[in-house]
Structures are given as structure tokens and as C-alpha cells.
Short mmCIF file of C-alpha atoms in Angstrom, two decimals:
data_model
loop_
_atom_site.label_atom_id
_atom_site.label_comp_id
_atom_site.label_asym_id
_atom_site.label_seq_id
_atom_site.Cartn_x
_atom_site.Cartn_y
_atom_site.Cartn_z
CA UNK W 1 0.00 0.00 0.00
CA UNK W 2 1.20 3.15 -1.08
CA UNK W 3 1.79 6.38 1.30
CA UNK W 4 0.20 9.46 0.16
CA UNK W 5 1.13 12.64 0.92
CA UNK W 6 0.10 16.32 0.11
CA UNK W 7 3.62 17.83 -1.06
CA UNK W 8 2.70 21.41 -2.13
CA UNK W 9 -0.37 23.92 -2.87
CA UNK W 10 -0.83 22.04 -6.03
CA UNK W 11 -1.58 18.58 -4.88
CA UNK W 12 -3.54 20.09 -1.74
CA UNK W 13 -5.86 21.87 -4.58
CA UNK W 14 -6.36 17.99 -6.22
CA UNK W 15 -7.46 16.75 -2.79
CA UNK W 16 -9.83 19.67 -2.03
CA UNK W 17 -11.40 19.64 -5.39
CA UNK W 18 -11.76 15.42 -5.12
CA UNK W 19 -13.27 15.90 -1.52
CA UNK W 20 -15.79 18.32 -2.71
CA UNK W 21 -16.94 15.38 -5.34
CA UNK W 22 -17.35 13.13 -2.27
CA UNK W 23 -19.22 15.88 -0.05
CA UNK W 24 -20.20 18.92 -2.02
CA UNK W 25 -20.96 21.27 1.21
CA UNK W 26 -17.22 22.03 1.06
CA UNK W 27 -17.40 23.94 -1.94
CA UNK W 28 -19.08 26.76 0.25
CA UNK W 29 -16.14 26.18 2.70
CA UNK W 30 -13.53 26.68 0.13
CA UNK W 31 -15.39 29.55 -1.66
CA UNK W 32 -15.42 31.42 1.72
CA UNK W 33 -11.89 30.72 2.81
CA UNK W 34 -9.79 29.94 -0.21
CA UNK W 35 -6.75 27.73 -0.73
CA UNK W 36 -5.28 26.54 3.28
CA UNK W 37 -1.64 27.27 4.13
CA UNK W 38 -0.24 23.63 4.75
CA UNK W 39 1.87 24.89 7.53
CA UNK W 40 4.35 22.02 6.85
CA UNK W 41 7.46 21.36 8.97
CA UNK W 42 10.78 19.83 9.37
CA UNK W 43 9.62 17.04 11.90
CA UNK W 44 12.47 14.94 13.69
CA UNK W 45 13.19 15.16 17.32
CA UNK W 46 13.09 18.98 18.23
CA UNK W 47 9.46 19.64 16.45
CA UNK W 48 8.03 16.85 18.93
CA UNK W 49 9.42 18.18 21.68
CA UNK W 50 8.35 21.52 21.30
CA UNK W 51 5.05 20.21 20.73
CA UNK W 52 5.08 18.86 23.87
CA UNK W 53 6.38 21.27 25.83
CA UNK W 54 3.63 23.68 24.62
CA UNK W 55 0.95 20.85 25.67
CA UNK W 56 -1.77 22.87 27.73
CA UNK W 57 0.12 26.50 27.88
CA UNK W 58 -0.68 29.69 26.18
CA UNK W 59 0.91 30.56 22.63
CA UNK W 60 3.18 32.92 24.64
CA UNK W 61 4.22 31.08 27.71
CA UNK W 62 4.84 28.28 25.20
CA UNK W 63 7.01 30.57 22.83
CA UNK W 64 9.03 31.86 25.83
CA UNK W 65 10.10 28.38 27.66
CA UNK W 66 11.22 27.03 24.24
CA UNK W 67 13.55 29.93 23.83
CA UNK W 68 14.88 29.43 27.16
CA UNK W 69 15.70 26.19 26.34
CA UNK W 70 17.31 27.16 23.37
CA UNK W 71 19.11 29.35 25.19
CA UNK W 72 20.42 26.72 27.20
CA UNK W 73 20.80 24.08 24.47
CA UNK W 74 18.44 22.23 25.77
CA UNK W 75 16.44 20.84 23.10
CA UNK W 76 18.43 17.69 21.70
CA UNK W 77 18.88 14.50 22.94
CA UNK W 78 22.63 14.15 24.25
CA UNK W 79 21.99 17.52 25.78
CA UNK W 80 18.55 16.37 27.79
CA UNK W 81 20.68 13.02 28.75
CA UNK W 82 23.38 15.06 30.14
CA UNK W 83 21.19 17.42 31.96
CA UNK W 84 19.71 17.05 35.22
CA UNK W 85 15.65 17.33 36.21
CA UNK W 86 16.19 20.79 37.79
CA UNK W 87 18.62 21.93 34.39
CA UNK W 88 15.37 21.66 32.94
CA UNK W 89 12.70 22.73 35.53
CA UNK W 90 15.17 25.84 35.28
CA UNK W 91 14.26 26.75 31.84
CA UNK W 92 10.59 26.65 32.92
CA UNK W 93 9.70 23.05 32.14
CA UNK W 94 7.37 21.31 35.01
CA UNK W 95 7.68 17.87 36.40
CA UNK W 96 5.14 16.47 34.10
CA UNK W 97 6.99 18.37 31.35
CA UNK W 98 10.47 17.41 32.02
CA UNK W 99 8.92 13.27 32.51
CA UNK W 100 7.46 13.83 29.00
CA UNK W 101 10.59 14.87 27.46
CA UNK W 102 12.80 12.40 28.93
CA UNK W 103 10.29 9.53 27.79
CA UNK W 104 10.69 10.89 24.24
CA UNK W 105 14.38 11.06 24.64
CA UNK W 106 14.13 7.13 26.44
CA UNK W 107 11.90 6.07 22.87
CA UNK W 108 14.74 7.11 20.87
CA UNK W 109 12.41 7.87 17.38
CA UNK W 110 13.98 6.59 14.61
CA UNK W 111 12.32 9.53 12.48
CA UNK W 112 13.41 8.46 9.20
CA UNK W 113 11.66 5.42 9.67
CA UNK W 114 8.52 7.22 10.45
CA UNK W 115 8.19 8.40 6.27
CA UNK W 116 7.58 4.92 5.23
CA UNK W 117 5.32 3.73 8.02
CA UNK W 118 1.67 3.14 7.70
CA UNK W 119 -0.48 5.97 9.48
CA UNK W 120 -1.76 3.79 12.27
CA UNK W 121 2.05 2.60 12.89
CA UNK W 122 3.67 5.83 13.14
CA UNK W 123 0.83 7.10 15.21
CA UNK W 124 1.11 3.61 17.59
CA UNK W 125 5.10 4.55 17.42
CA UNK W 126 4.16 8.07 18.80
CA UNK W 127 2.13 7.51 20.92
CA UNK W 128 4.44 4.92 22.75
CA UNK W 129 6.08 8.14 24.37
CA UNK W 130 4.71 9.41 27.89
CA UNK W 131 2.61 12.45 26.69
CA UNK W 132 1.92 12.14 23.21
CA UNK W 133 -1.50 11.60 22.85
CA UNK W 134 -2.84 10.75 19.34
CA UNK W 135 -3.66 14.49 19.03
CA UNK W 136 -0.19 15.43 18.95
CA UNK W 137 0.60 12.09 16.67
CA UNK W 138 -1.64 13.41 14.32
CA UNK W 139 -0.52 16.81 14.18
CA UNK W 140 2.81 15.31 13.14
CA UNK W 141 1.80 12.89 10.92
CA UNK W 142 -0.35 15.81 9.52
CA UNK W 143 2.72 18.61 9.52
CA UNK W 144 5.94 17.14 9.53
CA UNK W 145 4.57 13.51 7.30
CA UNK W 146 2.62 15.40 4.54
CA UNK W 147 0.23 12.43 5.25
CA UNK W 148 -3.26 13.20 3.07
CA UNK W 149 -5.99 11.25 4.71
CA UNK W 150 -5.52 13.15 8.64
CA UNK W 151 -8.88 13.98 10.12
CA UNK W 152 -7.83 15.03 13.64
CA UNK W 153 -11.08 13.63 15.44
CA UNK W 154 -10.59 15.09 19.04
CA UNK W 155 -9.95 18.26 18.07
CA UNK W 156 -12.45 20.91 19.38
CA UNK W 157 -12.30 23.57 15.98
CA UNK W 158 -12.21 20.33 14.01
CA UNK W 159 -15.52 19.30 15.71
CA UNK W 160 -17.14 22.98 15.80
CA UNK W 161 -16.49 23.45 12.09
CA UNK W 162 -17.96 20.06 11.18
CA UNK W 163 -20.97 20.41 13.32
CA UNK W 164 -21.66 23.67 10.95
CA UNK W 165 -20.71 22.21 7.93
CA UNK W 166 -23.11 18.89 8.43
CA UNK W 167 -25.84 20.50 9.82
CA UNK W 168 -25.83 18.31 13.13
CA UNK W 169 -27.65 20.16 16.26
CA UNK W 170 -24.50 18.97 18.68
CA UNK W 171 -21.01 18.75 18.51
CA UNK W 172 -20.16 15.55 17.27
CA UNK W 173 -18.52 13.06 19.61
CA UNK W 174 -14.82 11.79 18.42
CA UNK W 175 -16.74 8.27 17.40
CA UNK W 176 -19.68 9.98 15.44
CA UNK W 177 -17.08 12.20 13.47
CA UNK W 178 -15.56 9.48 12.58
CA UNK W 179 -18.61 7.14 11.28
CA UNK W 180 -19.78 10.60 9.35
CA UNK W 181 -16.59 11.52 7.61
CA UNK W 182 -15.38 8.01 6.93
CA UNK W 183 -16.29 8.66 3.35
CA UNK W 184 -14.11 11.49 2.90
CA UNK W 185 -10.64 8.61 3.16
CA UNK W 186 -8.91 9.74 1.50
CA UNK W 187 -8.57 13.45 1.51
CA UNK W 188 -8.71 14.37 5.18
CA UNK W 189 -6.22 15.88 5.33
CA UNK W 190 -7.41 18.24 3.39
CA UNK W 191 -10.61 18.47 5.42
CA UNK W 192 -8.49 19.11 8.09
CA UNK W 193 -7.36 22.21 6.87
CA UNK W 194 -10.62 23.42 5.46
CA UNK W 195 -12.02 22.31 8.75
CA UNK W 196 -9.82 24.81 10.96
CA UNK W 197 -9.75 27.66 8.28
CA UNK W 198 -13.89 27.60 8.75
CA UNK W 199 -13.88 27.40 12.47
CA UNK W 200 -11.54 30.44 12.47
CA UNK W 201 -14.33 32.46 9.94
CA UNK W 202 -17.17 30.67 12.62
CA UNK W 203 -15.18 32.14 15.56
CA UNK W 204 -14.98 35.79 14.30
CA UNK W 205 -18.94 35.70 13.11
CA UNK W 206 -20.00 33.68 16.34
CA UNK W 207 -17.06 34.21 19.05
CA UNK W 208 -17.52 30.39 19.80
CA UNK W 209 -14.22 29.89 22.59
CA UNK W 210 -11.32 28.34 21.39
#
């Protein structure tokens, strides 16, 4: 079984325009908020960390612990094996936090492997680590993979968006979004990004909380 992947604005347009065949109430999405960025990334080691470490914290506090432990060269491997709990908890990094990273660090990723895996095996590979939920899996798979059939389930602007775009009179559970959209496979990624571009037009017109 082949991997797909969305590589560039191009290929992202194919998907969109093949997922509005399969459920035509995206065309009024797209028409509304135009072509996604795909907000891809370099993956690997540091990119998962720094997901975790922003787990649960504002954009800001986030943003100012990870350049404290850049500062501190604090954000590879060798350097987290060499450090101590309170090097860390130094740089702003809680217990919880600094148990995270050092399970990620214990996993030892072999990241290359992760472009030729399956989705369900990289995200069972992820997920292996303390503190990366399938959330965060997904993200990655989503980012730093260029995997093209994502549909990040849990997500709450995933879920508000849909619940607009379907017409449903509550927010989906996790389990019903998934029975509803299985049809979209396998463009969900591109969903995805539809998804979270309407929820941010939903939130401006209806001020529904993040």
C-alpha cells in the first residue's frame, strides 16, 4: 500500500477539489476561505518536543520556555541526557513536562523510519512516548509527514467546524465524526485544513471559545 502525501499547494488543490466530489458542502467552505496554508514542517526530534512542551500552555508562555531552552541548548537529545531534572525545571519546564521529554528522549524515534510507516504505525510509534496523545501524533503525521488522509477527530475547531458544515444540532462526539466523515478517506487531510480555516471564519462571526 502506497503512502500518500500532500507535497505542495498544487496537490492540496487535487485533494480539495476530489473531496468536494465526495461531499459537495465544502465547496461553500472553500469559496469562503480559499486555498489553506499547509503549515508544513521539518519534523524529527526537536518539532516533537516543542510540541510537547507547549501541551496545555498559552501561545506565549509556550514561545518563551522554548527559547529558554534554546538558550540553554536544551532541546536535543545528548543535551537532555546530560542534563539534570532541575537543568530543565530551570528553563521553565514542570515535572510532568520534564517526565514527557525524557520519555521521548528514552523512545529514541527513529524519524526516518517514520516516512515509510503506515499511518496507524507511526501514530502507535508516537504515541508509545509518555505524553503524546494521538492528538499530537496526528498533528505530526499531519505537519511534519505530509500524510493526506488526517482527520484530527478530538480536536475541538475540528468538531465545531464540522458540526456547521453537516448541519448536526451537537457537537459531534470523536466516534460519530468518525462514522460521518469516513467517506471522505482519502482526503482528510485536506478536510483538516478546510475544517480549521472555517472554524476560524465561525469564531470571528459567532465568538464560539477556542
Amino acid at each position: 500500500m502506497s503512502i500518500q502525501t500532500i507535497e505542495n499547494t498544487q496537490q492540496l488543490h487535487e485533494h480539495i477539489m476530489a473531496l468536494i466530489v465526495i461531499e459537495p458542502r465544502f465547496l461553500s467552505i472553500y469559496e469562503q476561505v480559499g486555498m489553506p496554508s499547509l503549515r508544513h514542517n521539518v519534523g524529527g526530534f526537536e518539532q516533537l518536543m516543542r510540541a510537547m512542551v507547549g501541551q496545555q500552555l498559552s501561545v506565549a508562555a509556550a514561545a518563551s520556555i522554548w527559547q529558554r531552552l534554546l538558550d540553554a541548548a536544551l532541546t536535543n537529545p545528548q543535551a537532555i541526557i546530560k542534563a539534570t531534572d532541575e537543568d530543565l525545571r530551570a528553563q521553565g519546564l514542570s515535572k510532568q513536562k520534564t517526565r514527557y521529554i525524557r520519555s521521548l528522549v528514552d523512545h529514541d524515534i527513529d524519524f526516518a523510519a517514520l516516512e515509510i510507516l503506515p499511518d496507524e504505525e507511526a501514530i502507535e510509534v508516537l504515541t508509545a512516548v509518555i505524553g503524546i496523545g494521538r492528538w499530537t501524533a496526528e498533528m505530526y503525521l499531519l505537519f511534519s509527514l505530509k500524510r493526506a488522509d488526517v482527520l484530527a477527530i478530538d480536536d475541538l475547531a475540528i468538531k465545531v467546524a464540522a458540526m456547521a458544515l453537516l448541519g448536526l444540532t451537537e457537537r459531534p462526539t470523536p466516534e460519530q465524526l468518525k462514522n460521518l466523515t469516513q467517506d471522505w478517506s482519502p482526503h482528510r487531510s485536506a478536510a483538516s485544513l478546510l475544517l480549521w480555516s472555517y472554524y476560524g471564519l465561525l469564531r470571528n462571526q459567532t465568538a464560539v471559545p477556542l
